[in-house]
Short mmCIF file of C-alpha atoms and ligand atoms in Angstrom, two decimals:
data_model
loop_
_atom_site.label_atom_id
_atom_site.label_comp_id
_atom_site.label_asym_id
_atom_site.label_seq_id
_atom_site.Cartn_x
_atom_site.Cartn_y
_atom_site.Cartn_z
CA MET A 1 18.02 13.27 21.41
CA ASP A 2 20.34 11.89 24.04
CA TYR A 3 23.50 10.92 21.97
CA SER A 4 25.60 9.81 25.07
CA GLN A 5 24.59 6.26 24.68
CA PHE A 6 23.97 6.42 20.77
CA ARG A 7 27.32 4.78 20.41
CA ARG A 8 27.90 1.67 21.97
CA PRO A 9 31.40 0.11 21.66
CA ARG A 10 30.13 -3.01 23.57
CA ARG A 11 27.76 -4.12 20.66
CA LEU A 12 31.15 -5.22 19.07
CA ARG A 13 32.00 -7.13 22.12
CA ARG A 14 29.23 -8.96 22.51
CA ASN A 15 30.15 -12.67 21.92
CA PRO A 16 33.27 -14.52 20.82
CA ILE A 17 31.84 -14.97 17.01
CA ILE A 18 31.56 -11.45 16.95
CA ARG A 19 34.75 -10.47 18.57
CA ALA A 20 36.83 -12.90 16.07
CA MET A 21 35.28 -11.05 13.14
CA VAL A 22 36.28 -7.48 14.08
CA ALA A 23 39.64 -8.31 16.07
CA GLN A 24 42.46 -5.95 14.10
CA THR A 25 45.16 -8.47 15.12
CA SER A 26 45.87 -11.97 14.51
CA LEU A 27 49.01 -13.86 14.86
CA SER A 28 50.74 -16.81 12.85
CA ALA A 29 53.49 -19.17 13.66
CA ASP A 30 54.77 -18.38 10.22
CA ARG A 31 55.64 -14.90 11.32
CA MET A 32 57.79 -16.30 14.21
CA ILE A 33 61.17 -17.77 14.97
CA GLN A 34 62.62 -20.03 17.55
CA PRO A 35 65.91 -19.04 18.72
CA TYR A 36 68.36 -22.12 19.78
CA PHE A 37 71.73 -22.15 21.45
CA VAL A 38 74.55 -24.38 20.09
CA GLY A 39 77.59 -25.00 22.25
CA GLN A 40 81.15 -26.45 20.90
CA ASN A 41 82.03 -28.50 23.96
CA GLN A 42 78.57 -29.53 24.86
CA PRO A 43 78.50 -33.34 25.98
CA ALA A 44 74.97 -33.03 27.47
CA PRO A 45 72.15 -30.62 26.67
CA PHE A 46 72.47 -27.74 29.31
CA PRO A 47 69.29 -26.14 30.36
CA ILE A 48 69.38 -22.29 30.32
CA PRO A 49 68.93 -21.18 34.02
CA GLY A 50 65.70 -18.99 34.12
CA MET A 51 64.51 -20.52 30.56
CA PRO A 52 62.43 -23.60 31.33
CA GLY A 53 62.28 -25.24 27.95
CA ILE A 54 65.50 -23.83 26.16
CA LEU A 55 68.84 -25.80 26.32
CA ARG A 56 72.17 -25.46 25.11
CA GLU A 57 72.98 -28.21 22.67
CA SER A 58 75.80 -29.76 20.56
CA PRO A 59 75.35 -29.45 16.70
CA ASP A 60 74.29 -33.13 16.67
CA GLN A 61 72.00 -32.74 19.67
CA LEU A 62 70.48 -29.59 17.79
CA ARG A 63 69.93 -31.43 14.61
CA ARG A 64 67.77 -34.13 16.71
CA SER A 65 65.66 -31.07 18.33
CA ILE A 66 65.18 -29.37 15.21
CA ALA A 67 63.42 -32.58 13.68
CA ALA A 68 61.33 -33.07 16.06
CA ASP A 69 60.46 -29.13 16.14
CA LEU A 70 60.10 -29.49 12.67
CA LYS A 71 57.18 -32.00 13.12
CA LEU A 72 55.59 -29.52 15.66
CA GLY A 73 55.67 -26.75 12.50
CA ILE A 74 58.43 -24.63 13.65
CA LYS A 75 60.33 -23.94 10.23
CA ARG A 76 62.10 -20.74 10.96
CA ILE A 77 65.27 -20.80 13.40
CA MET A 78 67.88 -18.13 14.63
CA LEU A 79 71.13 -19.84 15.93
CA PHE A 80 73.33 -18.65 18.31
CA GLY A 81 77.08 -19.98 18.93
CA VAL A 82 78.67 -20.53 22.28
CA THR A 83 82.27 -21.34 22.69
CA ASP A 84 85.14 -21.46 25.46
CA HIS A 85 87.77 -20.83 22.79
CA LYS A 86 87.40 -16.94 23.42
CA SER A 87 90.38 -14.30 22.23
CA PRO A 88 91.02 -10.94 21.71
CA GLY A 89 90.55 -11.20 17.77
CA ALA A 90 87.35 -13.27 18.40
CA GLU A 91 89.09 -15.73 15.58
CA SER A 92 86.71 -18.83 16.63
CA SER A 93 83.79 -16.73 15.25
CA TYR A 94 85.17 -17.75 11.55
CA ALA A 95 86.87 -20.72 12.12
CA ASP A 96 85.58 -23.71 10.45
CA ASP A 97 84.72 -25.76 13.81
CA ASN A 98 82.63 -22.66 15.25
CA PRO A 99 79.39 -24.68 16.30
CA VAL A 100 76.86 -22.49 14.01
CA LEU A 101 78.72 -23.29 11.19
CA VAL A 102 79.07 -27.42 11.92
CA ALA A 103 75.02 -27.18 12.74
CA THR A 104 74.29 -25.26 9.72
CA ARG A 105 76.13 -27.32 7.11
CA ALA A 106 74.43 -30.53 9.02
CA LEU A 107 70.83 -28.79 8.94
CA ARG A 108 71.10 -27.67 5.37
CA LYS A 109 71.99 -31.11 4.45
CA GLU A 110 69.39 -32.89 6.20
CA PHE A 111 66.38 -30.78 6.02
CA GLY A 112 67.35 -28.46 2.78
CA PHE A 113 65.16 -25.53 2.39
CA ASP A 114 62.03 -26.90 4.44
CA LEU A 115 64.01 -25.01 7.33
CA PHE A 116 64.57 -21.30 7.28
CA ILE A 117 67.74 -20.83 9.11
CA SER A 118 69.12 -17.50 10.14
CA ALA A 119 72.15 -16.86 12.71
CA ASP A 120 73.45 -14.13 14.82
CA VAL A 121 76.44 -12.34 13.80
CA CYS A 122 78.16 -10.75 16.89
CA LEU A 123 81.52 -11.35 18.53
CA CYS A 124 80.67 -11.21 22.08
CA ALA A 125 80.50 -15.17 22.22
CA TYR A 126 84.15 -15.19 20.81
CA THR A 127 86.24 -12.35 22.31
CA ASP A 128 87.91 -12.87 25.86
CA SER A 129 86.44 -9.53 26.99
CA GLY A 130 82.79 -10.67 26.28
CA HIS A 131 82.19 -7.42 24.23
CA CYS A 132 80.39 -7.34 20.92
CA GLY A 133 83.47 -5.88 19.22
CA VAL A 134 87.01 -6.22 19.55
CA ILE A 135 88.91 -4.11 21.70
CA ARG A 136 92.21 -1.97 21.20
CA GLY A 137 93.59 -0.44 24.04
CA THR A 138 90.46 0.39 26.28
CA GLU A 139 87.94 0.63 23.79
CA ILE A 140 86.07 -1.11 21.14
CA ASP A 141 87.56 -0.65 18.02
CA ASN A 142 84.65 -0.14 15.75
CA ASP A 143 86.29 -0.24 12.35
CA ALA A 144 88.34 -3.32 13.16
CA SER A 145 85.32 -5.21 14.37
CA LEU A 146 83.60 -4.86 10.99
CA ALA A 147 86.39 -6.80 9.42
CA VAL A 148 85.54 -9.73 11.74
CA LEU A 149 82.07 -9.28 11.44
CA ALA A 150 81.99 -9.44 7.72
CA ARG A 151 84.19 -12.49 8.01
CA MET A 152 82.03 -14.61 10.04
CA ALA A 153 79.06 -13.29 7.76
CA VAL A 154 80.50 -14.93 4.54
CA LYS A 155 81.58 -18.22 6.56
CA LEU A 156 77.64 -18.41 7.72
CA ALA A 157 76.51 -17.49 4.22
CA GLU A 158 78.85 -20.48 2.77
CA ALA A 159 77.70 -22.75 5.52
CA GLY A 160 74.03 -22.33 4.05
CA VAL A 161 72.09 -19.79 6.51
CA ASP A 162 69.22 -17.77 4.69
CA TRP A 163 69.97 -14.68 6.83
CA VAL A 164 72.61 -13.33 8.59
CA ALA A 165 71.60 -11.03 11.72
CA PRO A 166 74.09 -8.52 12.87
CA SER A 167 73.43 -7.88 16.76
CA ASP A 168 76.58 -6.04 17.66
CA MET A 169 75.62 -2.42 17.17
CA MET A 170 79.06 -1.39 15.55
CA ASP A 171 78.63 1.57 13.05
CA GLY A 172 78.63 0.63 9.61
CA ARG A 173 78.35 -3.37 10.23
CA VAL A 174 75.19 -3.89 7.61
CA GLY A 175 77.49 -1.96 4.83
CA ALA A 176 80.26 -3.87 5.68
CA ILE A 177 78.33 -7.37 5.73
CA ARG A 178 76.44 -6.47 2.64
CA GLN A 179 79.34 -5.80 0.52
CA ALA A 180 81.59 -8.91 1.82
CA LEU A 181 78.54 -11.28 0.83
CA ASP A 182 77.99 -9.77 -2.34
CA ALA A 183 81.63 -9.98 -2.92
CA ALA A 184 81.66 -13.31 -2.19
CA GLY A 185 78.54 -14.19 -4.48
CA PHE A 186 75.99 -14.31 -1.68
CA THR A 187 73.55 -11.88 -3.10
CA GLY A 188 70.57 -14.05 -2.11
CA THR A 189 71.70 -14.00 1.48
CA GLY A 190 69.65 -11.42 3.56
CA ILE A 191 70.41 -9.21 6.48
CA LEU A 192 68.23 -8.95 9.08
CA ALA A 193 69.45 -6.31 11.23
CA TYR A 194 69.30 -5.69 15.13
CA THR A 195 68.65 -2.18 14.18
CA ALA A 196 67.16 -0.31 17.20
CA LYS A 197 68.99 -2.81 20.02
CA TYR A 198 68.68 -1.33 23.50
CA ALA A 199 71.07 -1.57 26.55
CA SER A 200 68.70 -3.49 28.31
CA SER A 201 68.41 -5.59 31.54
CA TYR A 202 66.33 -7.89 30.10
CA TYR A 203 69.03 -9.64 28.33
CA GLY A 204 70.40 -11.52 31.51
CA PRO A 205 69.09 -15.27 30.91
CA PHE A 206 70.76 -15.07 27.60
CA ARG A 207 74.17 -14.08 29.03
CA GLY A 208 74.03 -16.91 30.97
CA ALA A 209 72.80 -19.07 28.02
CA ALA A 210 75.65 -17.84 25.32
CA GLU A 211 78.37 -17.28 28.32
CA SER A 212 78.72 -13.78 26.50
CA ALA A 213 78.54 -11.19 29.70
CA PRO A 214 81.02 -8.32 29.37
CA GLN A 215 84.01 -9.04 31.70
CA HIS A 216 84.45 -5.22 32.20
CA GLY A 217 82.27 -2.67 31.97
CA ASP A 218 78.89 -2.80 30.12
CA ARG A 219 77.65 -2.38 26.50
CA LYS A 220 76.24 1.16 26.59
CA SER A 221 78.89 2.56 24.39
CA TYR A 222 77.22 0.67 21.31
CA GLN A 223 74.12 -0.60 22.46
CA MET A 224 71.40 2.15 22.32
CA ASP A 225 70.16 4.41 25.55
CA TRP A 226 66.61 3.40 26.15
CA ARG A 227 65.96 7.30 26.96
CA ASN A 228 65.89 7.73 23.33
CA ARG A 229 63.13 7.22 21.05
CA ARG A 230 64.09 9.47 17.79
CA GLU A 231 67.75 8.03 17.70
CA ALA A 232 65.89 4.56 16.17
CA ARG A 233 65.08 6.39 13.11
CA VAL A 234 68.83 7.35 12.51
CA GLU A 235 69.89 3.67 12.97
CA ALA A 236 66.95 2.41 10.75
CA GLN A 237 67.98 5.21 8.14
CA LEU A 238 71.55 3.87 8.14
CA ASP A 239 70.97 0.18 8.05
CA LEU A 240 68.46 0.41 5.23
CA ASP A 241 71.06 2.55 3.73
CA GLU A 242 73.42 0.06 3.79
CA GLY A 243 71.25 -2.64 2.73
CA ALA A 244 69.28 -4.31 5.35
CA ASP A 245 66.34 -6.58 4.27
CA VAL A 246 64.64 -6.39 7.74
CA ILE A 247 65.06 -4.18 10.56
CA MET A 248 64.72 -5.24 14.21
CA VAL A 249 63.82 -3.97 17.53
CA LYS A 250 65.23 -5.29 20.54
CA PRO A 251 63.69 -6.01 23.50
CA ALA A 252 60.06 -6.01 22.30
CA LEU A 253 57.82 -5.29 25.12
CA SER A 254 59.29 -1.90 26.99
CA TYR A 255 59.90 -0.58 23.08
CA LEU A 256 56.57 -1.17 21.41
CA ASP A 257 56.62 2.54 20.55
CA ILE A 258 60.09 2.11 18.81
CA ILE A 259 58.33 -0.86 16.72
CA ALA A 260 55.44 1.75 15.72
CA ASP A 261 57.73 4.37 15.00
CA LEU A 262 59.48 2.07 12.63
CA ALA A 263 56.71 0.65 11.25
CA GLU A 264 55.26 4.15 10.42
CA SER A 265 58.56 5.70 9.05
CA THR A 266 60.09 3.05 6.74
CA ASP A 267 58.54 0.19 4.08
CA VAL A 268 60.73 -2.69 5.36
CA PRO A 269 59.38 -5.67 7.26
CA ILE A 270 59.72 -5.21 10.96
CA ALA A 271 61.13 -7.75 13.36
CA ALA A 272 61.07 -7.62 17.19
CA TYR A 273 62.70 -9.81 19.41
CA ASN A 274 60.66 -11.02 22.60
CA VAL A 275 64.29 -11.20 24.46
CA SER A 276 65.10 -14.02 27.39
CA GLY A 277 63.95 -11.66 30.41
CA GLU A 278 60.84 -11.22 28.95
CA TYR A 279 60.42 -15.02 28.65
CA THR A 280 61.46 -15.87 32.10
CA ALA A 281 59.56 -13.01 33.53
CA VAL A 282 56.34 -15.02 31.71
CA LYS A 283 57.30 -18.29 32.94
CA LEU A 284 57.70 -16.66 36.35
CA LEU A 285 54.34 -15.16 36.87
CA ALA A 286 52.75 -18.51 35.33
CA LYS A 287 54.81 -20.62 37.77
CA GLU A 288 53.79 -18.46 40.90
CA GLY A 289 50.07 -18.85 39.85
CA PHE A 290 49.55 -15.29 38.98
CA ALA A 291 48.25 -15.44 35.38
CA ALA A 292 47.47 -18.48 32.83
CA GLU A 293 50.96 -18.58 30.67
CA ARG A 294 48.74 -18.78 27.53
CA ASP A 295 46.87 -15.81 28.30
CA LEU A 296 50.18 -13.92 28.95
CA VAL A 297 51.96 -14.85 25.78
CA LEU A 298 49.27 -14.39 23.56
CA GLU A 299 48.75 -10.94 25.37
CA ASN A 300 52.28 -10.13 24.96
CA LEU A 301 53.11 -11.40 21.29
CA THR A 302 49.91 -9.76 20.30
CA ALA A 303 50.91 -6.21 21.64
CA ILE A 304 54.02 -6.73 19.94
CA THR A 305 52.05 -7.30 16.57
CA ARG A 306 49.68 -4.57 17.17
CA ALA A 307 52.53 -2.06 17.30
CA GLY A 308 54.02 -3.02 13.86
CA ALA A 309 55.98 -5.94 14.07
CA SER A 310 55.25 -8.58 11.31
CA ILE A 311 58.15 -10.91 12.35
CA ILE A 312 58.87 -12.00 16.09
CA LEU A 313 61.58 -13.74 17.40
CA THR A 314 60.16 -15.58 20.43
CA TYR A 315 61.50 -18.40 22.76
CA HIS A 316 57.54 -19.47 23.26
CA LEU A 317 57.34 -20.63 19.81
CA ARG A 318 57.80 -24.35 20.82
CA ASP A 319 55.27 -23.85 23.40
CA ILE A 320 52.68 -22.24 21.39
CA LEU A 321 52.57 -25.31 18.86
CA ARG A 322 53.10 -27.75 21.54
CA GLU A 323 49.98 -26.39 23.31
CA LYS A 324 48.01 -25.20 20.09
CA TRP A 325 47.27 -21.72 21.51
CA LEU A 326 46.63 -20.36 18.43
CA SER A 327 43.96 -22.46 17.25
C1 LIG B 1 74.96 -10.89 21.67
C2 LIG B 1 72.81 -10.96 21.88
C3 LIG B 1 72.20 -10.76 23.07
C4 LIG B 1 71.14 -10.91 22.45
C5 LIG B 1 70.83 -11.43 21.11
N1 LIG B 1 72.41 -11.31 20.83
C6 LIG B 1 72.92 -10.12 24.13
C7 LIG B 1 73.58 -9.07 24.45
O1 LIG B 1 73.46 -8.21 23.97
O2 LIG B 1 74.13 -8.98 25.54
C8 LIG B 1 70.17 -11.27 23.69
C9 LIG B 1 68.81 -11.89 23.43
C10 LIG B 1 68.16 -12.54 24.55
O3 LIG B 1 68.21 -11.88 25.74
O4 LIG B 1 67.46 -13.12 24.24
N2 LIG B 1 74.93 -9.55 21.03
ZN1 LIG B 2 77.36 -9.55 21.24
#
């Protein structure tokens, strides 16, 4: 007998009803988080260059946008603060008028626990250097940065966030934040750690949004080197030992091997950040008519899910729900 044509994989691709039955991956908005930028001196919404549909807003404008987004079905958000009060010690990161704190208090009051609120913990929007840690002499002072990050995290918990998400990549930050939260009584506040955050060129549009570009040098002494794969496991081990609830890989699309490794080598949920430059790339391809935006978005988010991520932070979420791309 000729076995070469005995197995025919195309039988399972024959029509949509079969394909839907055998699909191994599906997407759900319940696993997606929409990022938002909240500014301090923000009289009018500022459209982020290169990111159509994404704005930087005042706390009050944000509250209105989120009310509309909740109706669409966006129930999970990540907040990033932007301020021009920048200083060597990043004091505005934990000041009472930090726009993320102001926004969080208002959101929690208005929407209660219908809205899941997470907030970025990092110093780059608050240091005059634009670096993610405080600087002593010519170098980042890792351990001095931990105290500031922990202080910021406790203020966020007080304001009512569900999760804090440290993105600074200082060594020991998850442990410092966990200890500070617990000492202040916030044992229920979760930590979504940016565990494997690479020094990527795909953050370009974000830095315009957050006004957080480094004023000198780059982030390569703290963000990971993209030549390294196994190092992500070291970071994951540390973050889990220090108390992380969820670990994240960032960016997502060029790092699917890292997502797959961590999904296989750990037992916690894996998040992936579909970052600003990845969003811009899709928008540009679609705008130039090289592909349909829906198809690009679903292919990208499915790939991230297929690699092993169960949670995705993505700027596409609003379009997905508005255009009903998942149904
Ligand atoms: C700040 C931070 C960055 C992003 C998330 N948190 C930028 C950076 O590290 O320079 C990038 C997010 C995106 O590009 O969408 N530490
Ligand atoms: Zn930062």
